[in-house]
Short mmCIF file of C-alpha atoms and ligand atoms in Angstrom, two decimals:
data_model
loop_
_atom_site.label_atom_id
_atom_site.label_comp_id
_atom_site.label_asym_id
_atom_site.label_seq_id
_atom_site.Cartn_x
_atom_site.Cartn_y
_atom_site.Cartn_z
CA MET A 805 222.81 70.73 -67.28
CA SER A 806 219.99 72.77 -68.40
CA HIS A 807 217.98 70.41 -70.55
CA ILE A 808 218.25 67.88 -73.94
CA VAL A 809 218.17 68.96 -77.29
CA GLY A 810 215.74 67.30 -79.42
CA HIS A 811 215.09 67.28 -82.91
CA PHE A 812 212.44 69.24 -85.28
CA ILE A 813 210.64 67.25 -87.38
CA GLY A 814 207.25 68.36 -89.18
CA GLY A 815 207.51 71.81 -87.83
CA LYS A 816 207.88 70.47 -84.32
CA THR A 817 210.69 69.96 -81.60
CA VAL A 818 210.41 66.29 -80.51
CA TYR A 819 212.85 63.71 -78.01
CA ASP A 820 214.26 60.75 -78.87
CA ALA A 821 214.27 58.26 -76.06
CA ALA A 822 217.16 56.10 -77.99
CA SER A 823 220.24 58.04 -76.21
CA VAL A 824 221.70 60.73 -75.28
CA GLN A 825 225.02 62.50 -75.48
CA ASP A 826 226.89 64.86 -73.80
CA VAL A 827 227.10 68.48 -74.99
CA TYR A 828 230.24 70.29 -73.64
CA ASN A 829 230.94 74.27 -73.25
CA PRO A 830 234.83 74.10 -74.52
CA SER A 831 235.27 77.61 -72.86
CA THR A 832 234.81 75.97 -69.21
CA GLY A 833 235.59 72.20 -69.58
CA ALA A 834 231.91 71.64 -68.26
CA VAL A 835 228.81 69.59 -69.51
CA ALA A 836 226.38 72.29 -71.13
CA ARG A 837 223.77 70.25 -71.85
CA GLN A 838 222.71 66.90 -73.87
CA VAL A 839 221.38 66.02 -77.07
CA ALA A 840 219.03 63.34 -78.23
CA LEU A 841 220.71 60.98 -80.37
CA ALA A 842 218.32 60.28 -83.24
CA GLY A 843 217.43 56.40 -83.53
CA LYS A 844 215.88 54.93 -86.91
CA ALA A 845 212.71 55.27 -86.09
CA THR A 846 213.10 58.98 -85.93
CA VAL A 847 215.26 59.49 -88.72
CA GLU A 848 212.27 57.75 -91.12
CA ALA A 849 209.90 60.25 -89.45
CA ALA A 850 211.87 62.64 -90.29
CA VAL A 851 212.35 61.60 -93.95
CA ALA A 852 208.39 60.73 -93.89
CA ALA A 853 207.73 64.79 -92.86
CA ALA A 854 210.34 65.72 -95.83
CA GLN A 855 208.38 63.11 -98.47
CA ALA A 856 204.92 64.55 -97.35
CA ALA A 857 206.02 68.41 -97.68
CA PHE A 858 207.42 67.74 -100.96
CA PRO A 859 204.50 67.48 -103.67
CA GLU A 860 203.01 71.30 -102.09
CA TRP A 861 206.07 72.66 -101.86
CA ARG A 862 207.75 71.63 -105.33
CA LYS A 863 204.68 73.49 -106.94
CA THR A 864 205.08 76.72 -104.78
CA PRO A 865 205.85 78.99 -107.22
CA VAL A 866 209.64 79.79 -107.30
CA LEU A 867 209.12 83.59 -106.36
CA LYS A 868 207.31 82.37 -103.03
CA ARG A 869 210.11 80.10 -101.97
CA ALA A 870 212.42 83.11 -102.37
CA ARG A 871 210.24 85.72 -100.62
CA ILE A 872 210.63 83.25 -97.53
CA MET A 873 214.31 83.68 -97.80
CA PHE A 874 214.39 87.44 -97.86
CA ARG A 875 212.56 87.10 -94.80
CA TYR A 876 214.99 84.41 -93.21
CA LYS A 877 217.88 86.74 -93.98
CA GLU A 878 216.07 89.48 -91.93
CA LEU A 879 215.55 86.99 -88.93
CA LEU A 880 219.04 85.78 -89.42
CA GLU A 881 220.27 89.22 -89.06
CA GLN A 882 217.84 90.00 -85.90
CA ASN A 883 219.05 87.02 -84.12
CA ARG A 884 222.77 87.28 -84.64
CA ASP A 885 223.60 88.14 -80.79
CA LYS A 886 221.91 84.88 -80.02
CA ILE A 887 223.08 82.66 -82.51
CA CYS A 888 226.67 83.73 -82.07
CA ALA A 889 226.42 82.95 -78.09
CA LEU A 890 224.84 79.55 -79.35
CA ILE A 891 227.70 79.10 -81.16
CA GLY A 892 230.18 80.14 -78.78
CA GLU A 893 228.46 78.10 -76.09
CA GLU A 894 229.13 74.54 -77.37
CA HIS A 895 232.07 75.52 -80.11
CA GLY A 896 234.20 77.80 -78.11
CA LYS A 897 234.51 79.97 -81.20
CA ILE A 898 235.45 83.74 -80.24
CA VAL A 899 232.37 86.24 -81.01
CA HIS A 900 233.92 87.81 -83.31
CA ASP A 901 234.90 84.91 -85.44
CA ALA A 902 230.90 83.61 -84.46
CA ALA A 903 229.78 86.58 -86.17
CA GLY A 904 232.19 85.98 -89.47
CA GLU A 905 230.95 82.68 -89.54
CA LEU A 906 227.18 83.65 -89.46
CA GLN A 907 227.82 86.38 -91.80
CA ARG A 908 229.11 84.09 -94.38
CA GLY A 909 225.94 81.98 -93.74
CA ILE A 910 223.77 84.77 -94.50
CA GLU A 911 225.47 85.29 -98.03
CA ASN A 912 224.58 82.04 -98.87
CA VAL A 913 220.73 83.19 -97.87
CA GLU A 914 221.48 85.89 -100.27
CA PHE A 915 222.12 83.85 -103.09
CA ALA A 916 219.49 81.19 -102.55
CA CYS A 917 216.77 84.69 -102.89
CA ALA A 918 218.12 84.55 -106.87
CA ALA A 919 216.15 81.42 -107.59
CA PRO A 920 213.82 82.86 -109.79
CA GLU A 921 216.40 84.26 -111.91
CA MET A 922 218.88 80.93 -111.68
CA LEU A 923 216.06 78.84 -112.20
CA LYS A 924 214.77 80.11 -115.19
CA GLY A 925 215.77 77.21 -117.39
CA GLU A 926 217.25 77.40 -121.14
CA TYR A 927 214.81 77.80 -124.10
CA SER A 928 215.22 77.69 -128.17
CA LYS A 929 212.41 77.92 -130.54
CA ASN A 930 212.23 76.26 -133.69
CA VAL A 931 215.01 73.67 -132.99
CA GLY A 932 213.45 72.11 -135.81
CA PRO A 933 209.96 72.94 -137.88
CA GLU A 934 207.74 73.92 -135.51
CA ILE A 935 209.74 72.64 -132.72
CA ASP A 936 210.45 74.44 -129.47
CA SER A 937 213.14 73.00 -126.82
CA TRP A 938 213.21 74.13 -123.08
CA SER A 939 215.57 72.74 -120.27
CA ASP A 940 214.00 73.19 -116.60
CA PHE A 941 215.75 72.51 -113.31
CA GLN A 942 213.90 70.39 -111.16
CA PRO A 943 213.83 69.76 -107.74
CA LEU A 944 215.37 66.11 -106.69
CA GLY A 945 212.91 65.61 -103.62
CA VAL A 946 214.03 64.64 -100.32
CA VAL A 947 217.49 65.91 -99.72
CA ALA A 948 219.93 64.99 -96.56
CA GLY A 949 222.48 67.62 -95.05
CA ILE A 950 225.07 66.32 -93.07
CA THR A 951 227.69 68.27 -91.18
CA PRO A 952 230.44 68.71 -89.01
CA PHE A 953 231.30 70.43 -85.85
CA ASN A 954 233.50 73.19 -86.51
CA PHE A 955 231.12 75.45 -88.57
CA PRO A 956 228.12 74.68 -86.81
CA ALA A 957 225.55 77.57 -88.39
CA MET A 958 227.83 78.38 -91.54
CA VAL A 959 227.80 75.04 -93.14
CA PRO A 960 224.28 73.82 -92.38
CA LEU A 961 223.49 77.61 -94.05
CA TRP A 962 225.46 76.43 -97.16
CA MET A 963 223.36 73.80 -97.99
CA PHE A 964 219.55 74.01 -96.93
CA PRO A 965 218.44 77.55 -97.94
CA LEU A 966 219.66 76.79 -101.41
CA ALA A 967 218.09 72.92 -101.22
CA ILE A 968 215.17 74.50 -100.01
CA VAL A 969 214.67 77.31 -102.52
CA CYS A 970 215.21 75.31 -105.55
CA GLY A 971 212.07 73.30 -104.44
CA ASN A 972 213.35 70.39 -102.40
CA THR A 973 212.46 69.38 -98.58
CA PHE A 974 215.31 68.63 -96.35
CA VAL A 975 216.49 66.71 -93.41
CA LEU A 976 219.43 68.14 -91.76
CA LYS A 977 221.83 66.12 -89.13
CA PRO A 978 223.97 68.39 -87.86
CA SER A 979 227.34 67.73 -85.62
CA GLU A 980 226.25 66.09 -82.31
CA ARG A 981 228.74 67.74 -80.19
CA ASP A 982 226.83 71.40 -81.43
CA PRO A 983 223.74 70.67 -82.36
CA SER A 984 221.94 73.67 -80.73
CA VAL A 985 222.18 76.33 -83.36
CA CYS A 986 220.97 73.80 -86.07
CA LEU A 987 217.74 73.50 -83.84
CA LEU A 988 217.13 77.71 -83.71
CA LEU A 989 218.46 78.16 -87.76
CA ALA A 990 215.25 75.14 -88.18
CA GLN A 991 213.14 77.25 -85.92
CA LEU A 992 213.51 80.68 -87.62
CA MET A 993 213.24 79.22 -91.09
CA GLN A 994 209.59 77.85 -89.74
CA GLU A 995 208.90 81.87 -88.64
CA ALA A 996 209.94 83.15 -91.91
CA GLY A 997 207.13 81.05 -93.37
CA LEU A 998 208.58 77.75 -94.83
CA PRO A 999 205.74 75.03 -94.29
CA ASP A 1000 206.32 72.46 -91.68
CA GLY A 1001 208.06 69.42 -92.97
CA VAL A 1002 210.22 70.96 -95.55
CA LEU A 1003 212.83 71.57 -93.03
CA ASN A 1004 213.79 69.28 -90.28
CA VAL A 1005 216.51 68.34 -88.43
CA VAL A 1006 217.47 65.13 -86.89
CA ASN A 1007 220.44 64.89 -83.94
CA GLY A 1008 222.46 61.99 -84.02
CA GLY A 1009 225.75 60.12 -84.84
CA ARG A 1010 226.38 57.38 -86.90
CA GLU A 1011 222.74 55.78 -86.86
CA ALA A 1012 221.47 58.76 -88.09
CA VAL A 1013 223.50 58.98 -90.67
CA ASP A 1014 223.54 55.14 -91.88
CA THR A 1015 219.62 55.40 -91.68
CA LEU A 1016 219.65 58.45 -94.01
CA LEU A 1017 222.15 56.82 -96.80
CA ALA A 1018 219.96 53.74 -96.81
CA ASP A 1019 216.67 55.16 -97.25
CA PRO A 1020 215.60 54.83 -100.54
CA ARG A 1021 213.14 58.46 -100.39
CA VAL A 1022 216.47 60.29 -99.67
CA GLN A 1023 217.49 61.49 -103.33
CA ALA A 1024 220.77 63.33 -102.62
CA VAL A 1025 222.99 63.92 -99.58
CA SER A 1026 225.49 66.47 -98.74
CA PHE A 1027 228.19 65.96 -96.46
CA VAL A 1028 230.73 67.96 -95.07
CA GLY A 1029 233.39 66.67 -92.55
CA SER A 1030 236.60 64.59 -92.05
CA THR A 1031 237.78 62.53 -95.32
CA PRO A 1032 237.20 58.95 -93.77
CA VAL A 1033 233.60 59.88 -93.16
CA ALA A 1034 233.00 61.62 -96.37
CA LYS A 1035 234.74 58.67 -98.53
CA TYR A 1036 232.04 55.99 -96.67
CA VAL A 1037 229.01 58.73 -97.25
CA TYR A 1038 230.31 58.99 -100.58
CA ALA A 1039 230.46 55.30 -101.52
CA THR A 1040 227.40 54.01 -99.22
CA ALA A 1041 225.32 56.88 -100.69
CA THR A 1042 226.09 56.42 -104.11
CA ALA A 1043 226.30 52.71 -103.87
CA ASN A 1044 222.76 53.18 -102.98
CA GLY A 1045 221.78 54.77 -106.27
CA LYS A 1046 221.80 58.73 -104.70
CA ARG A 1047 223.51 61.77 -105.60
CA CYS A 1048 226.23 62.81 -103.39
CA GLN A 1049 228.59 65.64 -102.42
CA ALA A 1050 231.07 65.02 -99.58
CA MET A 1051 233.81 67.25 -98.68
CA GLY A 1052 236.57 66.34 -96.72
CA GLY A 1053 239.24 67.18 -94.95
CA ALA A 1054 242.44 69.58 -95.45
CA LYS A 1055 246.29 70.61 -95.20
CA ASN A 1056 246.29 74.07 -96.53
CA HIS A 1057 250.19 75.29 -97.57
CA ALA A 1058 251.10 79.01 -97.87
CA VAL A 1059 253.91 79.05 -100.23
CA VAL A 1060 256.15 82.02 -99.41
CA LEU A 1061 258.40 83.42 -102.66
CA PRO A 1062 261.67 85.67 -100.82
CA ASP A 1063 260.05 88.79 -102.57
CA ALA A 1064 256.87 88.37 -100.50
CA ASP A 1065 255.82 91.40 -98.10
CA LEU A 1066 256.45 89.57 -95.19
CA ASP A 1067 254.80 91.79 -92.92
CA ASN A 1068 251.81 91.11 -94.93
CA VAL A 1069 252.69 87.34 -94.57
CA VAL A 1070 253.28 87.27 -90.72
CA ASN A 1071 249.52 89.15 -89.82
CA SER A 1072 248.07 86.81 -92.68
CA LEU A 1073 249.80 83.50 -91.67
CA LEU A 1074 248.54 84.68 -87.80
CA GLY A 1075 245.15 84.66 -88.43
CA ALA A 1076 244.82 81.86 -90.91
CA ALA A 1077 246.68 79.09 -89.00
CA PHE A 1078 245.54 80.30 -85.35
CA GLY A 1079 242.20 81.76 -86.20
CA SER A 1080 239.17 79.56 -84.81
CA SER A 1081 241.92 77.48 -83.20
CA GLY A 1082 242.85 76.07 -86.61
CA GLU A 1083 239.81 74.00 -86.69
CA ARG A 1084 238.97 75.20 -90.02
CA CYS A 1085 239.19 73.28 -93.32
CA MET A 1086 240.63 76.56 -94.81
CA ALA A 1087 243.12 77.26 -92.10
CA LEU A 1088 246.50 77.65 -93.31
CA SER A 1089 248.53 74.92 -91.35
CA VAL A 1090 251.84 74.91 -93.61
CA ALA A 1091 253.80 77.70 -94.34
CA VAL A 1092 256.44 76.51 -97.25
CA ALA A 1093 259.18 78.87 -96.73
CA VAL A 1094 261.30 79.36 -100.71
CA GLY A 1095 265.21 79.81 -99.61
CA GLY A 1096 266.40 79.71 -96.42
CA GLU A 1097 266.57 83.45 -95.17
CA THR A 1098 262.74 83.88 -96.01
CA ALA A 1099 262.42 81.35 -94.00
CA ASP A 1100 264.16 82.60 -91.18
CA ARG A 1101 262.58 85.63 -91.41
CA MET A 1102 259.28 84.60 -91.46
CA VAL A 1103 259.68 82.39 -88.37
CA ALA A 1104 261.24 85.29 -86.36
CA GLY A 1105 258.22 87.50 -87.83
CA ILE A 1106 255.66 84.84 -86.59
CA LYS A 1107 257.37 84.17 -83.06
CA ALA A 1108 257.44 87.79 -82.71
CA GLY A 1109 253.56 88.22 -83.39
CA MET A 1110 252.45 85.24 -81.41
CA ARG A 1111 253.81 86.98 -78.37
CA HIS A 1112 250.44 88.88 -78.23
CA LEU A 1113 248.32 85.95 -78.99
CA LYS A 1114 245.10 85.33 -76.66
CA THR A 1115 243.40 82.42 -75.94
CA GLY A 1116 240.20 81.98 -73.83
CA PRO A 1117 236.87 81.93 -73.45
CA PHE A 1118 234.39 82.57 -76.10
CA SER A 1119 232.20 85.35 -74.56
CA ASP A 1120 235.43 87.63 -74.43
CA ALA A 1121 236.25 89.80 -77.93
CA ALA A 1122 239.72 90.50 -76.93
CA ASN A 1123 240.84 86.86 -77.10
CA HIS A 1124 242.31 85.61 -80.47
CA PHE A 1125 240.67 82.02 -80.46
CA GLY A 1126 239.14 80.04 -78.00
CA PRO A 1127 238.88 76.39 -77.47
CA LEU A 1128 239.64 73.59 -78.74
CA ILE A 1129 235.88 71.28 -79.11
CA THR A 1130 236.81 68.43 -77.28
CA ALA A 1131 239.47 67.15 -74.36
CA ALA A 1132 239.63 64.08 -76.97
CA HIS A 1133 240.53 66.50 -79.73
CA LYS A 1134 242.88 68.82 -77.80
CA ALA A 1135 244.82 65.26 -77.04
CA LYS A 1136 245.01 64.57 -80.56
CA VAL A 1137 246.66 67.57 -81.69
CA GLU A 1138 249.35 67.69 -78.51
CA ASP A 1139 249.75 64.15 -80.06
CA TYR A 1140 250.76 65.50 -83.28
CA ILE A 1141 253.11 68.13 -81.63
CA ALA A 1142 255.21 65.28 -79.49
CA GLY A 1143 254.79 63.31 -82.75
CA ALA A 1144 256.46 66.30 -84.79
CA GLN A 1145 259.02 66.81 -82.19
CA ALA A 1146 259.85 63.25 -81.85
CA GLN A 1147 260.69 63.13 -85.64
CA GLY A 1148 263.07 65.77 -85.60
CA ALA A 1149 261.29 69.15 -86.31
CA GLU A 1150 262.02 71.94 -84.09
CA ILE A 1151 259.00 73.48 -81.88
CA VAL A 1152 259.37 77.01 -81.55
CA VAL A 1153 256.73 78.05 -79.86
CA ASP A 1154 255.06 75.27 -77.97
CA GLY A 1155 251.40 75.85 -76.78
CA ARG A 1156 250.59 73.00 -74.97
CA ASN A 1157 249.91 74.00 -71.09
CA PRO A 1158 248.75 77.76 -71.92
CA SER A 1159 248.08 79.81 -69.14
CA VAL A 1160 244.37 80.11 -69.18
CA LEU A 1161 242.00 82.98 -66.53
CA ALA A 1162 241.15 81.64 -63.20
CA GLY A 1163 237.77 79.76 -63.45
CA TYR A 1164 238.72 78.77 -66.90
CA GLU A 1165 241.12 75.66 -65.98
CA ASN A 1166 239.20 72.91 -67.27
CA GLY A 1167 238.28 74.47 -70.66
CA PHE A 1168 239.99 72.60 -73.30
CA TYR A 1169 242.58 75.41 -74.42
CA LEU A 1170 245.85 74.64 -76.56
CA GLY A 1171 248.10 77.62 -76.94
CA ALA A 1172 249.26 78.64 -80.57
CA THR A 1173 252.13 76.23 -81.49
CA LEU A 1174 254.70 76.84 -84.17
CA ILE A 1175 256.55 73.95 -85.33
CA ASP A 1176 259.74 74.66 -88.13
CA ARG A 1177 261.94 72.12 -89.94
CA VAL A 1178 258.86 69.93 -90.50
CA THR A 1179 259.72 67.80 -93.40
CA PRO A 1180 257.10 65.57 -95.69
CA ASP A 1181 257.81 62.36 -94.53
CA MET A 1182 256.36 63.31 -90.66
CA VAL A 1183 252.91 62.56 -90.08
CA SER A 1184 252.32 65.80 -88.79
CA TYR A 1185 252.90 66.78 -92.17
CA ARG A 1186 250.74 63.97 -93.64
CA GLU A 1187 247.48 64.18 -91.61
CA GLU A 1188 245.36 67.03 -90.81
CA ILE A 1189 246.03 68.33 -87.57
CA PHE A 1190 243.09 70.73 -86.76
CA GLY A 1191 244.72 72.42 -83.81
CA PRO A 1192 246.00 76.03 -83.57
CA VAL A 1193 249.50 74.35 -84.90
CA LEU A 1194 251.34 76.18 -87.74
CA GLN A 1195 254.50 73.91 -89.58
CA VAL A 1196 257.22 75.47 -91.86
CA VAL A 1197 258.48 73.47 -94.35
CA ARG A 1198 261.93 74.60 -96.13
CA VAL A 1199 262.39 74.24 -99.50
CA ASP A 1200 265.19 76.21 -102.36
CA THR A 1201 262.50 76.92 -105.15
CA MET A 1202 258.82 77.23 -105.98
CA GLN A 1203 258.54 73.91 -107.57
CA GLU A 1204 259.76 72.31 -104.96
CA ALA A 1205 256.72 74.21 -103.16
CA MET A 1206 254.87 72.90 -105.82
CA ASP A 1207 255.61 69.65 -105.56
CA LEU A 1208 254.90 69.39 -102.18
CA ILE A 1209 251.39 70.52 -102.61
CA ASP A 1210 250.84 68.01 -105.80
CA GLY A 1211 252.32 65.20 -103.85
CA HIS A 1212 249.96 65.60 -100.69
CA ILE A 1213 246.64 63.60 -100.41
CA TYR A 1214 244.66 66.96 -99.72
CA GLY A 1215 243.69 69.76 -102.06
CA ASN A 1216 241.42 72.03 -100.46
CA GLY A 1217 243.45 75.57 -100.62
CA THR A 1218 246.45 76.97 -100.90
CA CYS A 1219 247.72 80.12 -101.00
CA ILE A 1220 250.87 82.47 -102.53
CA TYR A 1221 252.83 85.10 -101.37
CA THR A 1222 254.76 87.26 -103.73
CA ARG A 1223 254.99 90.49 -105.73
CA ASP A 1224 255.44 88.31 -108.87
CA GLY A 1225 252.80 88.45 -110.87
CA GLU A 1226 254.54 86.15 -113.50
CA ALA A 1227 254.85 83.58 -110.72
CA ALA A 1228 251.71 83.97 -109.12
CA ARG A 1229 249.83 83.15 -112.28
CA TYR A 1230 251.70 80.29 -112.76
CA PHE A 1231 251.00 79.01 -109.70
CA ALA A 1232 247.29 79.84 -109.50
CA ASP A 1233 247.08 77.81 -112.95
CA ARG A 1234 249.31 74.59 -112.45
CA VAL A 1235 248.79 73.96 -108.80
CA SER A 1236 246.79 71.11 -107.34
CA ALA A 1237 244.48 72.49 -105.24
CA GLY A 1238 240.61 73.42 -105.70
CA MET A 1239 240.52 77.26 -103.88
CA VAL A 1240 243.71 79.37 -104.49
CA GLY A 1241 244.49 82.85 -103.01
CA ILE A 1242 246.99 85.19 -104.21
CA ASN A 1243 247.82 87.08 -101.45
CA ILE A 1244 245.07 85.99 -99.86
CA PRO A 1245 244.91 83.78 -96.68
CA LEU A 1246 241.95 82.23 -96.56
CA PRO A 1247 240.45 82.05 -100.27
CA VAL A 1248 236.83 80.45 -99.17
CA PRO A 1249 234.65 81.41 -102.21
CA VAL A 1250 231.85 84.17 -101.85
CA ALA A 1251 228.71 82.84 -101.81
CA TYR A 1252 227.93 83.26 -105.67
CA HIS A 1253 231.08 81.31 -106.68
CA SER A 1254 231.26 77.69 -105.37
CA PHE A 1255 233.43 75.63 -102.83
CA GLY A 1256 235.16 72.47 -103.65
CA GLY A 1257 238.53 70.78 -102.99
CA TRP A 1258 240.45 68.42 -104.98
CA LYS A 1259 241.92 64.96 -104.43
CA GLN A 1260 240.55 63.60 -101.20
CA SER A 1261 239.40 66.90 -99.86
CA MET A 1262 236.00 66.56 -101.98
CA PHE A 1263 234.26 63.54 -103.44
CA GLY A 1264 231.81 63.99 -106.29
CA ASP A 1265 231.51 66.31 -109.23
CA LEU A 1266 230.09 69.55 -107.81
CA GLY A 1267 231.14 71.74 -105.22
CA THR A 1268 228.79 72.94 -102.38
CA TYR A 1269 226.86 76.16 -102.82
CA GLY A 1270 226.43 78.63 -105.16
CA PRO A 1271 226.41 78.03 -109.00
CA ASP A 1272 227.55 74.03 -108.37
CA GLY A 1273 224.91 74.06 -105.84
CA THR A 1274 222.22 74.97 -107.82
CA ARG A 1275 223.15 72.01 -110.09
CA PHE A 1276 223.42 69.60 -107.36
CA TYR A 1277 220.19 70.39 -105.86
CA THR A 1278 218.32 70.09 -109.28
CA ARG A 1279 218.25 67.92 -111.89
CA ARG A 1280 217.53 69.00 -115.63
CA LYS A 1281 214.56 68.20 -117.62
CA THR A 1282 214.79 68.53 -121.22
CA VAL A 1283 211.20 69.32 -123.23
CA THR A 1284 210.62 68.99 -127.12
CA GLN A 1285 207.75 70.37 -128.25
CA ARG A 1286 205.97 70.03 -131.43
CA TRP A 1287 201.86 71.34 -132.03
CA PRO A 1288 201.10 69.84 -135.28
CA THR A 1289 200.29 72.39 -137.80
CA ALA A 1290 198.62 72.11 -141.41
CA GLU A 1291 201.73 73.05 -142.75
CA VAL A 1292 203.93 70.69 -140.66
CA ARG A 1293 202.77 66.84 -140.75
CA GLU A 1294 204.92 63.89 -140.99
CA GLY A 1295 204.22 60.27 -141.48
CA ALA A 1296 206.29 57.56 -140.22
CA VAL A 1297 210.05 58.40 -139.74
CA PHE A 1298 212.40 55.37 -139.34
CA ALA A 1299 216.07 57.79 -139.68
CA MET A 1300 217.22 59.08 -136.67
CA PRO A 1301 215.48 62.69 -136.80
CA VAL A 1302 218.06 65.46 -138.31
CA LEU A 1303 217.28 68.68 -139.44
CA GLY A 1304 217.62 68.62 -143.16
P1 NAD B 1059 233.25 64.75 -88.72
O1 NAD B 1059 233.89 63.40 -90.15
O2 NAD B 1059 234.19 63.89 -87.69
O3 NAD B 1059 231.74 64.38 -88.62
C1 NAD B 1059 230.99 64.90 -89.26
C2 NAD B 1059 229.86 64.62 -89.55
O4 NAD B 1059 229.54 63.02 -89.73
C3 NAD B 1059 228.83 64.77 -88.19
O5 NAD B 1059 227.77 65.14 -88.58
C4 NAD B 1059 228.96 63.24 -87.57
O6 NAD B 1059 228.20 63.12 -86.59
C5 NAD B 1059 229.15 62.39 -88.88
N1 NAD B 1059 229.78 61.15 -88.30
C6 NAD B 1059 230.98 60.87 -87.72
N2 NAD B 1059 231.66 60.35 -87.89
C7 NAD B 1059 230.75 59.07 -88.32
C8 NAD B 1059 230.92 57.82 -89.08
N3 NAD B 1059 231.44 56.92 -88.40
N4 NAD B 1059 229.68 57.31 -89.72
C9 NAD B 1059 228.29 58.63 -90.32
N5 NAD B 1059 228.78 59.21 -89.78
C10 NAD B 1059 229.78 59.83 -89.10
O7 NAD B 1059 234.06 65.71 -88.89
P2 NAD B 1059 233.73 66.93 -87.94
O8 NAD B 1059 234.94 66.49 -86.66
O9 NAD B 1059 232.70 67.12 -86.90
O10 NAD B 1059 234.45 68.09 -88.59
C11 NAD B 1059 236.02 68.32 -89.07
C12 NAD B 1059 236.55 67.56 -90.11
O11 NAD B 1059 235.20 68.37 -91.44
C13 NAD B 1059 237.56 68.26 -90.35
O12 NAD B 1059 238.48 67.17 -91.30
C14 NAD B 1059 237.33 69.13 -91.59
O13 NAD B 1059 238.81 69.33 -92.59
C15 NAD B 1059 236.22 69.23 -92.12
N6 NAD B 1059 235.63 70.05 -93.14
C16 NAD B 1059 235.71 70.19 -94.27
C17 NAD B 1059 234.98 71.31 -94.60
C18 NAD B 1059 234.94 71.29 -96.40
O14 NAD B 1059 234.04 72.18 -96.94
N7 NAD B 1059 235.87 70.34 -96.98
C19 NAD B 1059 234.66 72.25 -94.21
C20 NAD B 1059 234.24 71.91 -92.47
C21 NAD B 1059 235.02 70.98 -91.95
#
């Protein structure tokens, strides 16, 4: 055990004496270090630091704010290996996957560099006699971000660069299961020239979250995590008068039509179901095959492809995916597999008890698992598993497949595999999910679009990052102005003013 991970408040690393929690290296199963869990006073100190930094930061010209983001992008690139190693060590993600995560995060910093253009506002001259009107997009003040374990770099980077470049100050509460990356991200922001107090990081669990949700100085909360917690955060934040967006869990269906290119389907599903051990909110965890023959061929192809999959420690780039985040989470995923079996599904490939490299026997490994003949009443179908488990549901028509998606409580992402443009267009237009792929397995929108699911995958009106993120982190102010001239001088007017 090397050290305790602290907090970053007002530009300094501080430690909280309240309590600590173990942080594991999931590849070995050993405790890597501990994380300090912030108590109320520490969280309030972080909010106070953010509040104190706000007046200066708000009036810093947007071009200067954007230049810090340009430097930040370079620093993230220069520190790529260090960041990816930390992600791997605490999350278990294989180095190539961690590099992809970081790159997606950097793209959000690149988007933030465009703030001078994004915040230009709207202007209308002569909306009335000698009257001009314009809309500004002003920062909110102190914004809090609460993030999940599965993307310890990318999801925080969805939030704070954009919030900060818009003129807000920020308190980030990362997942306590892999907390170190965020501290490094914050230190690099300081190195890029960000004034102290503009970005603060508090590590912790529920007490830290509750303190942020209750603090009247916090104006807005951006949350990403599981649906039960998203619901709670959204309900509490909005009841306390805060703006809130809360992204939740998922169950993403891939619909495979009989005319699909099956080689492409198999390769796509292998990566999208088992990549990152299935611990992605956009993982394709259900394949819905239309027609028995499609299902048989697809299952045979996936089964054959799975023979080559390797799970193992994060540091070996030859592995396809790494361990799960904790022993408890691994046990939960195994329970879903056992539950599906007990409810009558067919375990085609069983990943339980995988063989692992000598020296890594205590890591939280679960092999890729394929389950066929899953039905909508099964618990493993209704709930999010968040593990390397692909379930196959067999249906007769595309409409049945769409009805399944419509009937599910989650509506994050979905994908259709077909060569039929008409079918794909119909599907994309009518399906009830926020992000749709057409022959694309992980349709995570690029940084200059926005991310957000439907139904219980998102609470709030605006998606995260991109144009929606810019709106979320700013509020419109519309000014209407006239400088009375000799020509235009009105007396008292009692009717609603209109343009005659
Ligand atoms: P989680 O909900 O357990 O934790 C998320 C955050 O909430 C963490 O910072 C955690 O400390 C905090 N938290 C946990 N329990 C809390 C409680 N009772 N009260 C207050 N705060 C609490 O989620 P996780 O396991 O870290 O992440 C995985 C989940 O996140 C999955 O459900 C996944 O689908 C979802 N996710 C969604 C998206 C998306 O954009 N929709 C992206 C990534 C992950």
